[in-house]
Amino acid sequence: MHPKGWMIMTGNLRSVVESLIFVAEAPLSLDRLSSILEEHERSEIRAVLEELLAEYELSGRGIVLVEVAGGYQFRSRPEHADYLKRLSRTRPPKFGQSSLETLAIIAYRQPITRAEIEYLRGVDCGGILKTLLDKKLIKILGKKDVPGRPLIYGTTREFLELFSLKNLASLPTLKEIQDLVQPPIYEEQGELPLTVSAGGEETGE
Amino acid sequence: MHPKGWMIMTGNLRSVVESLIFVAEAPLSLDRLSSILEEHERSEIRAVLEELLAEYELSGRGIVLVEVAGGYQFRSRPEHADYLKRLSRTRPPKFGQSSLETLAIIAYRQPITRAEIEYLRGVDCGGILKTLLDKKLIKILGKKDVPGRPLIYGTTREFLELFSLKNLASLPTLKEIQDLVQPPIYEEQGELPLTVSAGGEETGE
Amino acid sequence: MINPQQDSSSLFDDSHGLGYQVHVEAFEGPLDLLLHLIRKNEVDIYDIPIAAITRQYLEYLELMKELNLDVAGDFLVMASTLLQIKSRLLLPVQAEEEGGEEEEEDPRAELVRRLLEYQKYKEAAQQLELLPLLGRDAFVRARDLTELKELQTADESPEVELFDLVEAFRRVLADLPVQTFHEVGSEQINIADRINAILTLLQERKGVTFEDLFTEVTTRDYLIATFLAVLELCKLKMVKITQAGSFGAIWITSAVLDSADASEGVDDHDW
C-alpha cells in the first residue's frame, strides 16, 4: 500500500497506463505519461511499462505493445497482416528503390544536405526529397553553416513510426562492405572524402 | 485437429480476431468477421468471440471488449475517463491551415501590417493575429509611418524555437523548395567532389 | 596499373531483346550500374579494369538511347568521369613534378570509395524495407471512434514542421492573381530576407555597423537588397542610424525594442 491513499494502486495503474496508450493518437512517451500521471513516480510508471511490455510479448495476443518513435503504442501483430489486409482499410505504403535509398542515407547520415545525398547516390534527388517532405518522412532541420548555406535534412517521428523503430539508434547496423566479389587486396582506405565533407559537423543548430 | 490443415489454429484464430477488431474502423459484426475469415466456421468464430469477451471482462485491463452497434469493438475502460481527459489537456499547439498561412506570411514578409496580410490571404485575419500574439509566436514591432499608423508585426524568439531555427535567415526560401522539383542543371555537376578530387584531394563543399 | 583487358565478350550477352528493358529499369543510377558491371565481370572492386568497365558502361548508355530511354545526365557525368580516370591511368606515373608526394593516389580510389559507400546504403535500404512497416505489416487502432473524439490527443512534439511553413507561404502566393504575384516576386523577397536577417542580428546584439551587413556575400543584388532593407526599416522607424563622426562607422540599432537607449552622436539620419 502506498502512503498516499488517493493514488491509483499498482494493478490499477497498469490498467490506466494501458488505457492511455490505447487512446493516444501517437506513441506515448514515458515523459508524457509521467506528466499526465503526476501523482506517480516516474520509476513506478516505468516499471509498469516494463511489465506491460513483457506481458504482451508473451501473450501471443492479436494486439502487441511496441516501443516506437520514443514512445509506446499498441499495434496489431505483424504476423496477421494478411488477414488485416482483408479489411481493406487503406492501400499499404509502398516505396520505390530510390525512395528507400534516399531515406536510408538521410536516416544514417543526418543532418545531411541535398548535395551530400546526391554525391552518395550519384543521381539527382530533388524530386524524391520533395516527395519525402510531403509525406513527412523527412524534415528540414535548418541550414548548414557553410558557404551557400544549403538546407539540411533529417528524418521525422513519422519515419520512426512507419518503420516501427524505437529511435534512430535502433536502425539496423550499417554493414561495412569491403568487397563485392573477392576479398579485398588493398588495406582499407582511410577517411572517406564524404566523411570529411559531412564532418564539418557543425550543422546550424 | 481441424480437417483443413491450412486453417488457423484456435489459439491463433483468437489472436487474429483480436487484431481484426482492433484495426477495424467500426464495430466488427460476426457476419463481417465470418466473411473475412471465410476458411472458418461461423460457430468457431462465435466461440472465439465469447472467449475473448469473458477474458477481457475478467482481466481488469485498460482495454475492454464491448458488444456495440451489432458488432465488437475495443474501447478504453470507462472508469479511467478522468485520466484520459488529461491527455487532451496537455495537448501541444496545433495549427490550422489559416493560422499556418498567416504565420508563414508574417515570417517571410515581416515587418508587415494586418492590411497587407489580409491582402495576401484575401480574408480577415484579426482573430488569428490575436491567437498568434497570445501564443507569443508573433509580436508587434511598432507602427508603420503611413497614414493611420497601422501596427506592424513580426515573429518572436518563440517562433524560432518552435521551428528549431537558429535565426530568421535560416528560414528556407521558396526558391530552395522549388529548386527541389526543378529538373537538374547538368552544368552544375561539374562542382561535384568527384571532379574536384580527380585533380586534387579536397572535396568541394 | 592498367589491367589486362579481361573482356568477357559482352556484358549483356545473357539478356536479349526485351530482357534489356528489365535491366534498364533496375538501375537506380550510374553507381548502381557500375556495381552491376563489377559483379557481372567478377572483378576485384579495388582493382577495377577501367578500360573494360568503361566500354561496357558506354555500351549500356548506347543501349538506353537505342531503346529511346532518357539517358539521365547523371549517367553522362559518370561516363566522363570514367573516361577521365581511364586517361589518367594511361599517363606515365612519374609525370608529376619532382616535389609531388611519393605515392600518387590511384585515380580509381575515389570511385571505389563511392561505390563501396553506395553499396552500403543500398543494402541499408533493403534492410529498411524488411522492418515491420506501419500500414503494411502492422496497423494501429482506427482513429475515428466518435466516443473518444474529445479525448484524442496529439503527440508532444510540435504539430508543425518548417516545411509546412514554406508550403503555406507558397500556397498563399500561388493563390494570388498573376499580376500580384509579380509584385511580390523574387527581388522583393530578397529584400524581405535581408530585413529578416537584420532584425535577427539586432535581436542578437545591440547594434551592428553598416559594414557588418555586407560580410557574407557581396553580389550586386545582395548589396542593393541590403541597402533597400535598411531604408525600409528606417522608414518604418524600426531602426535608428547613427554615425560616429563624419567618417566613423555607421551604426544601426533597434529603435523599437529598447527605446530607452538614447543615442549620442549624430541623430537619426534621414535617408
XYZ file of C-alpha atoms in Angstrom:
681
model
C 0.000 0.000 0.000
C 1.188 3.396 -0.911
C 1.241 6.093 1.762
C -0.998 8.411 -0.231
C -4.408 6.810 -0.222
C -5.697 8.700 -3.247
C -3.150 7.227 -5.562
C -4.020 4.567 -8.056
C -2.991 1.158 -6.832
C -0.308 -0.583 -8.805
C -2.573 -3.058 -10.566
C -4.870 -0.257 -11.474
C -2.009 1.975 -12.563
C -1.135 -0.618 -15.136
C -4.689 -0.571 -16.358
C -4.708 3.244 -16.558
C -1.424 3.280 -18.481
C -2.879 0.723 -20.843
C -5.911 2.943 -21.430
C -3.784 5.997 -22.030
C -1.590 4.291 -24.585
C -4.665 2.849 -26.255
C -6.387 6.193 -26.589
C -3.405 8.354 -27.510
C -3.153 9.273 -31.152
C 0.590 8.773 -31.365
C 3.158 6.759 -29.436
C 3.070 7.925 -25.826
C 6.422 8.616 -24.236
C 7.410 7.969 -20.646
C 7.801 11.729 -20.232
C 4.304 12.375 -21.369
C 2.906 9.569 -19.218
C 4.751 10.933 -16.210
C 3.323 14.373 -16.712
C -0.197 13.037 -17.136
C 0.091 10.763 -14.107
C 1.820 13.346 -11.980
C 0.786 11.673 -8.738
C 3.102 8.811 -9.587
C 6.815 8.410 -9.601
C 8.407 8.147 -12.958
C 10.134 4.969 -11.829
C 6.798 3.449 -10.902
C 5.381 4.190 -14.346
C 8.480 2.845 -15.966
C 8.122 -0.401 -14.010
C 4.516 -0.713 -15.120
C 5.555 -0.204 -18.739
C 8.160 -2.924 -18.414
C 5.528 -5.258 -17.003
C 3.143 -4.489 -19.823
C 5.799 -4.971 -22.474
C 6.725 -8.376 -21.060
C 3.121 -9.395 -20.674
C 2.153 -8.511 -24.235
C 5.327 -10.056 -25.545
C 4.446 -13.402 -24.008
C 0.732 -13.427 -24.550
C 0.591 -14.109 -28.262
C -2.362 -11.764 -28.451
C -3.518 -10.011 -31.583
C -2.624 -6.671 -30.045
C 1.027 -6.043 -29.262
C 2.662 -3.249 -27.307
C 5.626 -1.766 -29.136
C 8.225 0.804 -28.298
C 8.304 3.101 -31.259
C 9.391 6.656 -32.056
C 10.361 7.302 -28.461
C 7.044 6.119 -27.055
C 4.692 3.217 -26.539
C 1.919 2.210 -28.877
C -0.473 -0.672 -29.414
C -0.297 -2.223 -32.826
C -1.681 -5.288 -34.487
C 0.518 -8.366 -34.541
C 2.574 -8.165 -37.762
C 2.111 -11.894 -38.441
C -1.575 -11.240 -39.029
C -1.004 -8.686 -41.763
C -2.521 -10.924 -44.418
C -5.810 -11.155 -42.572
C -5.872 -7.469 -41.776
C -5.421 -6.621 -45.423
C -8.811 -8.131 -45.990
C -10.311 -5.267 -44.039
C -9.011 -3.183 -46.953
C -8.748 -0.040 -44.953
C -6.050 1.670 -46.922
C -3.540 0.813 -49.538
C -0.289 -0.247 -47.908
C 2.604 2.182 -48.186
C 4.955 1.303 -50.996
C 8.431 2.523 -51.651
C 10.490 2.546 -54.751
C 14.145 1.650 -54.501
C 15.160 5.266 -54.966
C 12.968 6.499 -52.117
C 14.301 3.787 -49.838
C 17.909 4.557 -50.704
C 17.388 8.246 -50.136
C 15.600 7.597 -46.844
C 18.339 5.236 -45.718
C 21.040 7.778 -46.473
C 19.190 10.532 -44.633
C 18.418 8.245 -41.705
C 22.031 7.168 -41.207
C 23.777 10.386 -42.158
C 21.553 13.112 -40.808
C 21.907 16.055 -40.740
C 22.732 15.924 -44.409
C 22.479 18.259 -47.375
C 20.989 17.508 -50.747
C 24.421 17.723 -52.386
C 25.780 15.107 -49.991
C 22.870 12.765 -50.682
C 23.309 13.184 -54.409
C 27.026 12.549 -54.162
C 26.296 9.299 -52.343
C 23.590 8.150 -54.721
C 25.114 9.510 -57.893
C 21.782 10.871 -59.073
C 19.629 13.921 -58.662
C 17.348 13.563 -55.641
C 15.345 16.797 -55.644
C 12.049 15.222 -56.632
C 12.401 12.436 -54.117
C 13.284 14.856 -51.343
C 10.163 16.852 -52.129
C 8.019 13.710 -52.014
C 9.568 12.593 -48.728
C 8.978 16.073 -47.300
C 5.359 15.955 -48.452
C 4.950 12.577 -46.791
C 6.538 13.994 -43.633
C 9.123 11.237 -43.532
C 11.903 13.784 -43.600
C 12.096 17.368 -42.440
C 14.201 20.443 -42.934
C 16.451 20.803 -39.909
C 17.839 24.191 -40.841
C 20.755 25.381 -42.870
C 24.300 24.211 -42.825
C 26.946 26.699 -41.760
C 28.935 26.540 -44.951
C 29.032 28.907 -47.913
C 25.754 28.847 -49.766
C 24.011 27.778 -46.551
C 22.342 24.683 -48.010
C 19.300 23.180 -46.325
C 19.956 20.183 -44.126
C 17.577 17.274 -43.798
C 16.766 14.692 -41.187
C 14.125 12.053 -40.540
C 10.916 12.638 -38.613
C 8.939 10.939 -35.882
C 6.663 9.673 -38.646
C 9.647 7.938 -40.201
C 10.281 6.054 -36.961
C 6.612 5.192 -36.645
C 6.382 3.958 -40.208
C 9.366 1.639 -39.855
C 8.469 0.572 -36.307
C 11.708 1.948 -34.933
C 12.132 2.814 -31.293
C 14.652 5.538 -32.104
C 17.409 6.266 -34.575
C 19.848 4.135 -32.617
C 17.725 1.101 -33.359
C 18.243 1.389 -37.090
C 19.754 -1.816 -38.476
C 23.529 -1.686 -38.212
C 25.243 -0.451 -41.332
C 27.318 -3.173 -42.836
C 30.773 -2.176 -43.881
C 31.089 -3.799 -47.241
C 34.671 -4.362 -48.173
C 34.336 -6.332 -51.317
C 31.690 -7.306 -53.758
C 33.127 -10.445 -55.238
C 36.586 -11.221 -53.952
C 38.349 -10.497 -50.720
C 39.970 -7.055 -50.694
C 43.568 -6.806 -51.729
C 44.423 -3.311 -50.601
C 44.292 -2.451 -46.969
C 41.242 -0.469 -46.034
C 41.057 3.069 -47.330
C 41.296 5.783 -44.771
C 38.858 8.620 -44.433
C 36.136 8.949 -46.958
C 36.072 12.338 -48.575
C 32.429 12.180 -47.781
C 33.085 11.891 -44.121
C 35.316 14.877 -44.405
C 32.695 16.929 -46.096
C 29.948 15.861 -43.759
C 32.456 16.152 -40.985
C 32.266 19.934 -40.839
C 29.785 18.531 -38.359
C 28.572 21.890 -37.064
C 25.267 21.854 -38.761
C 23.477 25.014 -37.975
C 21.531 24.124 -34.972
C -7.040 -31.106 -35.138
C -9.131 -29.476 -37.766
C -9.750 -31.321 -41.021
C -8.402 -28.471 -43.131
C -4.746 -28.273 -42.360
C -4.231 -24.757 -43.690
C -6.626 -23.215 -41.243
C -5.557 -21.045 -38.374
C -5.410 -22.992 -35.151
C -7.862 -21.979 -32.472
C -5.465 -20.105 -30.240
C -4.182 -18.276 -33.221
C -7.678 -17.625 -34.520
C -8.429 -15.791 -31.307
C -5.351 -13.687 -31.853
C -6.362 -12.921 -35.462
C -9.880 -11.945 -34.415
C -8.399 -9.684 -31.769
C -6.228 -7.998 -34.419
C -9.164 -7.541 -36.750
C -11.389 -5.955 -34.138
C -8.528 -3.731 -33.024
C -7.813 -2.430 -36.508
C -11.358 -2.175 -37.869
C -12.778 1.291 -38.194
C -16.187 0.426 -36.821
C -17.572 -2.298 -34.566
C -16.996 -5.576 -36.369
C -20.018 -7.848 -36.606
C -19.944 -11.629 -36.530
C -21.171 -11.557 -40.135
C -18.291 -9.404 -41.241
C -15.767 -11.496 -39.316
C -17.151 -14.660 -40.871
C -16.840 -13.267 -44.348
C -13.280 -12.076 -43.726
C -12.275 -15.394 -42.188
C -14.104 -17.477 -44.725
C -11.919 -20.514 -44.038
C -13.554 -20.792 -40.634
C -16.939 -21.857 -39.407
C -19.146 -19.126 -38.100
C -19.667 -21.148 -34.927
C -15.940 -21.344 -34.395
C -15.606 -17.593 -34.656
C -18.521 -17.067 -32.364
C -16.891 -19.291 -29.762
C -13.682 -17.333 -30.012
C -15.583 -14.083 -29.510
C -17.251 -15.476 -26.399
C -13.851 -16.445 -25.047
C -12.459 -13.021 -25.724
C -15.405 -11.251 -24.104
C -15.057 -13.337 -20.960
C -11.307 -12.872 -20.859
C -11.426 -9.090 -21.162
C -14.298 -8.876 -18.717
C -12.266 -10.576 -16.020
C -8.908 -9.086 -16.700
C -9.396 -5.581 -15.373
C -7.244 -4.314 -18.209
C -7.266 -0.794 -19.563
C -8.720 -2.028 -22.818
C -12.164 -3.590 -22.789
C -14.028 -5.508 -25.468
C -17.598 -4.365 -25.861
C -20.542 -5.500 -27.928
C -21.868 -2.394 -29.511
C -23.971 -1.449 -32.537
C -24.280 -5.053 -33.620
C -20.562 -5.659 -33.520
C -17.457 -5.923 -31.361
C -15.100 -3.108 -30.540
C -12.207 -2.367 -28.214
C -12.567 0.680 -26.020
C -10.739 2.204 -23.155
C -12.030 1.320 -19.712
C -14.741 3.878 -18.862
C -13.561 4.208 -15.237
C -10.361 5.792 -16.486
C -12.081 8.654 -18.263
C -10.632 11.227 -15.871
C -7.098 10.224 -16.695
C -7.815 10.114 -20.376
C -9.069 13.668 -20.281
C -5.636 14.732 -19.160
C -4.300 13.577 -22.468
C -6.119 16.322 -24.284
C -5.313 18.900 -21.638
C -1.631 18.512 -22.274
C -2.114 18.809 -25.950
C 0.633 20.631 -27.811
C -0.066 23.554 -30.123
C -1.813 22.549 -33.252
C -2.038 24.610 -36.363
C -4.981 25.070 -38.579
C -4.367 25.879 -42.179
C -5.283 29.532 -41.772
C -3.057 30.042 -38.734
C -0.185 28.443 -40.516
C -0.677 30.568 -43.612
C -0.842 33.731 -41.576
C 2.223 32.776 -39.615
C 4.045 31.969 -42.854
C 3.188 35.352 -44.353
C 4.418 37.150 -41.273
C 7.582 35.077 -41.114
C 8.525 35.703 -44.701
C 7.284 39.254 -45.132
C 7.952 40.870 -41.796
C 7.632 43.637 -40.905
C 4.084 43.535 -42.160
C 0.766 45.194 -41.350
C -2.547 43.461 -40.841
C -3.900 45.061 -44.027
C -1.003 43.613 -46.003
C -1.554 40.147 -44.528
C -5.244 40.328 -45.313
C -4.481 41.493 -48.819
C -2.328 38.419 -49.337
C -4.739 35.991 -47.778
C -7.919 37.639 -49.052
C -9.686 37.192 -45.722
C -9.923 38.866 -42.350
C -7.118 37.806 -40.008
C -7.942 39.698 -36.812
C -8.790 36.608 -34.790
C -5.798 34.660 -35.968
C -3.411 37.529 -35.239
C -4.784 37.669 -31.734
C -4.225 33.948 -31.260
C -0.705 34.103 -32.638
C 0.044 37.051 -30.351
C -1.342 35.114 -27.376
C 0.824 32.153 -28.267
C 3.763 34.559 -28.462
C 4.626 33.391 -31.931
C 4.337 36.907 -33.308
C 4.753 40.322 -31.752
C 4.034 43.927 -32.515
C 7.183 45.531 -33.781
C 5.882 49.084 -33.865
C 3.782 51.326 -36.002
C 4.199 51.948 -39.654
C 4.830 55.537 -40.650
C 1.911 55.855 -43.013
C -1.498 57.482 -42.541
C -3.400 55.654 -39.861
C -0.120 54.385 -38.380
C -1.072 50.703 -38.538
C 0.658 48.185 -36.301
C 3.376 46.114 -37.842
C 4.010 42.522 -36.920
C 6.993 40.236 -36.833
C 7.903 36.852 -35.427
C 9.331 36.155 -31.982
C 12.083 34.124 -30.409
C 9.400 31.558 -29.510
C 8.633 31.260 -33.200
C 12.257 30.406 -33.872
C 12.190 27.853 -31.054
C 9.038 26.203 -32.375
C 10.703 25.559 -35.689
C 14.145 24.926 -34.190
C 15.534 27.803 -36.193
C 18.768 29.468 -35.316
C 17.655 32.762 -36.757
C 15.348 34.193 -39.374
C 17.974 33.810 -42.052
C 17.663 30.044 -41.596
C 14.124 30.066 -42.924
C 14.157 28.058 -46.122
C 13.290 30.237 -49.079
C 10.592 29.445 -51.573
C 13.237 29.106 -54.204
C 15.044 26.418 -52.245
C 11.891 24.344 -52.137
C 11.038 24.996 -55.772
C 14.541 24.002 -56.800
C 13.860 20.517 -55.460
C 11.352 19.781 -58.173
C 13.108 21.662 -60.930
C 14.962 19.463 -63.388
C 18.656 19.387 -62.592
C 21.073 21.540 -64.470
C 23.941 19.398 -65.576
C 26.478 22.157 -65.878
C 26.410 22.344 -62.119
C 27.510 18.753 -61.837
C 30.991 19.982 -62.617
C 31.243 21.038 -58.987
C 30.813 17.530 -57.720
C 33.547 16.495 -55.325
C 34.358 13.750 -57.745
C 35.605 16.071 -60.402
C 37.438 18.193 -57.906
C 39.151 15.267 -56.342
C 40.178 13.975 -59.725
C 42.570 16.914 -59.683
C 43.480 17.110 -56.035
C 42.003 15.736 -52.872
C 39.799 18.395 -51.310
C 36.112 17.767 -51.637
C 34.318 20.782 -52.937
C 31.815 21.857 -50.338
C 48.377 -0.330 -63.023
C 46.309 -0.955 -66.092
C 44.675 -4.279 -66.063
C 44.966 -6.640 -68.967
C 41.789 -6.465 -70.977
C 39.869 -9.245 -69.466
C 36.890 -8.597 -71.674
C 34.139 -11.003 -71.166
C 32.945 -10.503 -74.725
C 29.833 -8.539 -73.960
C 28.222 -7.972 -70.684
C 24.726 -8.139 -71.966
C 25.025 -11.456 -73.685
C 22.631 -13.074 -71.368
C 19.855 -10.600 -71.898
C 18.402 -10.322 -75.327
C 15.611 -8.257 -76.738
C 13.092 -7.381 -74.099
C 15.459 -8.526 -71.426
C 17.236 -5.208 -71.735
C 14.205 -3.329 -70.626
C 14.277 -5.077 -67.301
C 17.863 -4.128 -66.728
C 17.324 -0.557 -67.740
C 14.641 -0.148 -65.186
C 16.575 -1.898 -62.494
C 19.396 0.600 -62.164
C 18.983 3.412 -59.743
C 21.796 5.438 -61.217
C 25.334 5.256 -62.546
C 26.743 3.822 -59.327
C 24.177 1.077 -59.315
C 25.013 0.256 -62.909
C 28.734 0.193 -62.155
C 28.227 -2.140 -59.219
C 26.308 -4.420 -61.511
C 29.102 -4.398 -64.070
C 31.723 -5.133 -61.452
C 29.759 -8.064 -60.094
C 28.955 -9.335 -63.518
C 32.596 -9.328 -64.529
C 33.631 -10.776 -61.198
C 36.438 -8.306 -60.858
C 38.028 -7.019 -57.700
C 36.471 -3.735 -56.696
C 39.879 -2.496 -55.505
C 41.360 -3.191 -58.901
C 38.704 -2.299 -61.421
C 39.722 -2.891 -65.044
C 38.677 0.602 -66.012
C 39.022 0.185 -69.765
C 36.735 -2.815 -69.921
C 34.221 -1.479 -67.449
C 34.105 1.888 -69.189
C 33.460 0.261 -72.513
C 30.625 -1.788 -71.078
C 29.234 1.228 -69.320
C 29.166 3.181 -72.572
C 27.619 0.234 -74.362
C 24.896 0.327 -71.867
C 24.214 4.026 -72.365
C 24.126 3.381 -76.080
C 21.573 0.709 -75.449
C 19.445 3.068 -73.425
C 19.487 5.526 -76.289
C 18.511 2.845 -78.765
C 15.606 1.962 -76.589
C 14.652 5.629 -76.590
C 15.122 5.812 -72.874
C 16.158 9.064 -71.384
C 19.822 8.819 -70.603
C 19.803 10.950 -67.492
C 22.553 13.492 -67.136
C 23.826 11.683 -64.088
C 24.797 8.741 -66.286
C 26.664 11.041 -68.647
C 28.560 12.674 -65.834
C 29.759 9.267 -64.706
C 30.726 8.398 -68.262
C 33.020 11.378 -68.437
C 34.442 10.550 -65.038
C 35.265 7.044 -66.210
C 36.944 8.343 -69.343
C 38.918 10.773 -67.226
C 40.110 8.025 -64.926
C 40.972 5.892 -67.900
C 43.139 8.584 -69.450
C 44.872 9.312 -66.154
C 45.749 5.666 -65.812
C 47.405 5.842 -69.200
C 49.730 8.634 -68.113
C 53.205 7.586 -67.006
C 53.295 7.575 -63.246
C 56.282 9.892 -62.768
C 54.796 12.620 -64.952
C 54.280 14.780 -61.882
C 56.928 17.284 -60.946
C 59.601 16.053 -58.610
C 58.118 17.693 -55.482
C 54.946 15.639 -55.596
C 54.114 13.071 -52.992
C 55.937 9.854 -53.479
C 52.792 7.900 -53.930
C 50.095 9.345 -56.152
C 46.673 8.117 -55.216
C 45.244 5.614 -57.632
C 42.905 7.568 -59.924
C 40.296 4.910 -59.268
C 40.383 5.234 -55.491
C 37.702 7.897 -55.221
C 35.356 5.882 -57.391
C 35.956 2.756 -55.342
C 35.151 4.601 -52.153
C 31.954 5.927 -53.680
C 30.928 2.503 -54.889
C 31.504 0.871 -51.526
C 29.701 3.657 -49.739
C 26.804 3.476 -52.158
C 26.636 -0.279 -51.792
C 26.397 0.150 -48.041
C 23.329 2.358 -48.289
C 21.767 0.251 -50.982
C 21.958 -2.633 -48.569
C 20.626 -0.477 -45.749
C 17.650 0.415 -47.914
C 16.878 -3.270 -48.315
C 17.127 -3.702 -44.555
C 14.697 -0.850 -44.026
C 12.168 -2.496 -46.249
C 12.277 -5.629 -44.120
C 11.219 -3.784 -40.977
C 7.575 -4.135 -39.924
C 6.002 -1.344 -41.913
C 3.070 0.522 -40.439
C 0.105 0.081 -42.741
C 1.632 -2.938 -44.429
C 2.645 -5.291 -41.642
C 1.343 -3.627 -38.544
C -1.697 -1.482 -38.017
C -2.797 0.901 -35.341
C -6.244 1.307 -33.965
C -8.642 3.172 -36.218
C -8.765 6.798 -35.167
C -12.318 7.820 -35.786
C -14.019 6.427 -32.740
C -16.577 9.092 -32.046
C -16.836 8.230 -28.371
C -13.193 9.133 -27.911
C -13.027 12.110 -30.184
C -12.704 14.717 -27.485
C -10.116 12.682 -25.698
C -7.907 12.329 -28.648
C -4.613 13.924 -28.444
C -1.599 14.780 -30.408
C 1.945 13.842 -29.690
C 4.127 16.118 -27.658
C 6.330 17.284 -30.467
C 5.036 20.339 -32.276
C 2.451 19.597 -34.854
C 4.168 21.644 -37.447
C 7.345 21.389 -39.459
C 9.377 24.036 -41.157
C 8.395 22.583 -44.489
C 4.728 23.186 -43.649
C 5.526 26.821 -43.136
C 7.217 27.256 -46.504
C 4.485 25.320 -48.206
C 1.856 27.518 -46.573
C 3.624 30.595 -47.860
C 3.939 29.102 -51.287
C 0.244 28.325 -51.286
C -0.603 31.895 -50.391
C 1.489 33.228 -53.225
C 0.167 30.641 -55.650
C -3.394 31.679 -54.881
C -2.726 35.304 -55.719
C -3.755 36.705 -59.090
C -0.877 36.547 -61.546
C -0.299 40.291 -61.581
C 0.039 40.488 -57.856
C 2.374 37.591 -57.883
C 4.926 39.586 -59.784
C 4.623 42.389 -57.334
C 5.694 40.079 -54.562
C 8.158 38.367 -56.796
C 11.731 37.447 -56.374
C 13.557 40.725 -55.865
C 11.207 41.790 -53.117
C 11.705 38.509 -51.360
C 15.366 39.245 -51.294
C 14.681 42.491 -49.522
C 12.411 40.693 -47.102
C 15.188 38.202 -46.492
C 17.599 40.975 -45.748
C 15.118 42.696 -43.436
C 14.732 39.412 -41.602
C 18.446 38.992 -41.357
C 18.944 42.492 -39.994
C 16.167 42.036 -37.453
C 17.775 38.823 -36.343
C 21.124 40.483 -35.953
C 19.529 43.181 -33.855
C 17.874 40.572 -31.678
C 21.256 39.059 -31.030
C 23.239 42.187 -30.316
C 22.520 45.801 -29.527
C 23.783 47.316 -32.708
C 25.533 46.479 -35.914
C 27.666 48.550 -38.182
C 26.650 49.093 -41.734
C 29.656 47.081 -42.836
C 28.552 44.142 -40.698
C 25.628 43.740 -43.016
C 27.829 43.090 -46.002
C 30.177 40.482 -44.690
C 28.604 37.329 -46.100
C 28.046 37.526 -49.793
C 28.761 40.539 -51.927
C 26.872 40.307 -55.122
C 25.395 43.450 -56.566
C 21.845 42.235 -55.927
C 22.721 41.445 -52.358
C 24.116 44.917 -51.772
C 21.073 46.557 -53.259
C 18.672 44.357 -51.324
C 20.519 45.058 -48.087
C 20.567 48.750 -48.741
C 16.853 48.808 -49.534
C 16.194 46.700 -46.461
C 17.910 49.264 -44.258
C 15.923 52.050 -45.922
C 12.710 50.155 -45.369
C 13.497 49.577 -41.710
C 14.295 53.264 -41.325
C 11.083 54.266 -42.954
C 9.247 52.016 -40.541
C 11.193 53.671 -37.721
C 12.317 50.283 -36.587
C 15.988 51.054 -36.649
C 17.989 54.036 -35.750
C 21.032 55.003 -37.707
C 23.890 56.853 -36.100
C 27.338 57.745 -37.230
C 30.352 58.430 -35.091
C 31.894 61.454 -36.761
C 31.811 62.209 -40.440
C 33.983 59.263 -41.375
C 33.220 56.937 -38.490
C 31.286 53.702 -38.608
C 27.589 53.898 -39.306
C 25.708 52.110 -36.551
C 22.312 50.560 -36.878
C 20.443 49.984 -33.671
C 16.963 48.795 -32.894
C 14.562 51.673 -32.404
C 11.607 49.662 -31.260
C 12.816 47.285 -28.626
C 14.959 49.482 -26.480
C 13.548 52.962 -26.774
C 15.287 53.986 -23.576
C 18.586 53.623 -25.285
C 19.231 57.257 -26.104
C 21.831 57.739 -28.729
C 24.601 60.241 -28.655
C 26.393 61.426 -31.728
C 24.541 62.141 -34.916
C 20.854 61.571 -34.635
C 18.511 59.845 -36.962
C 19.738 60.189 -40.414
C 17.043 60.930 -42.868
C 17.855 58.534 -45.629
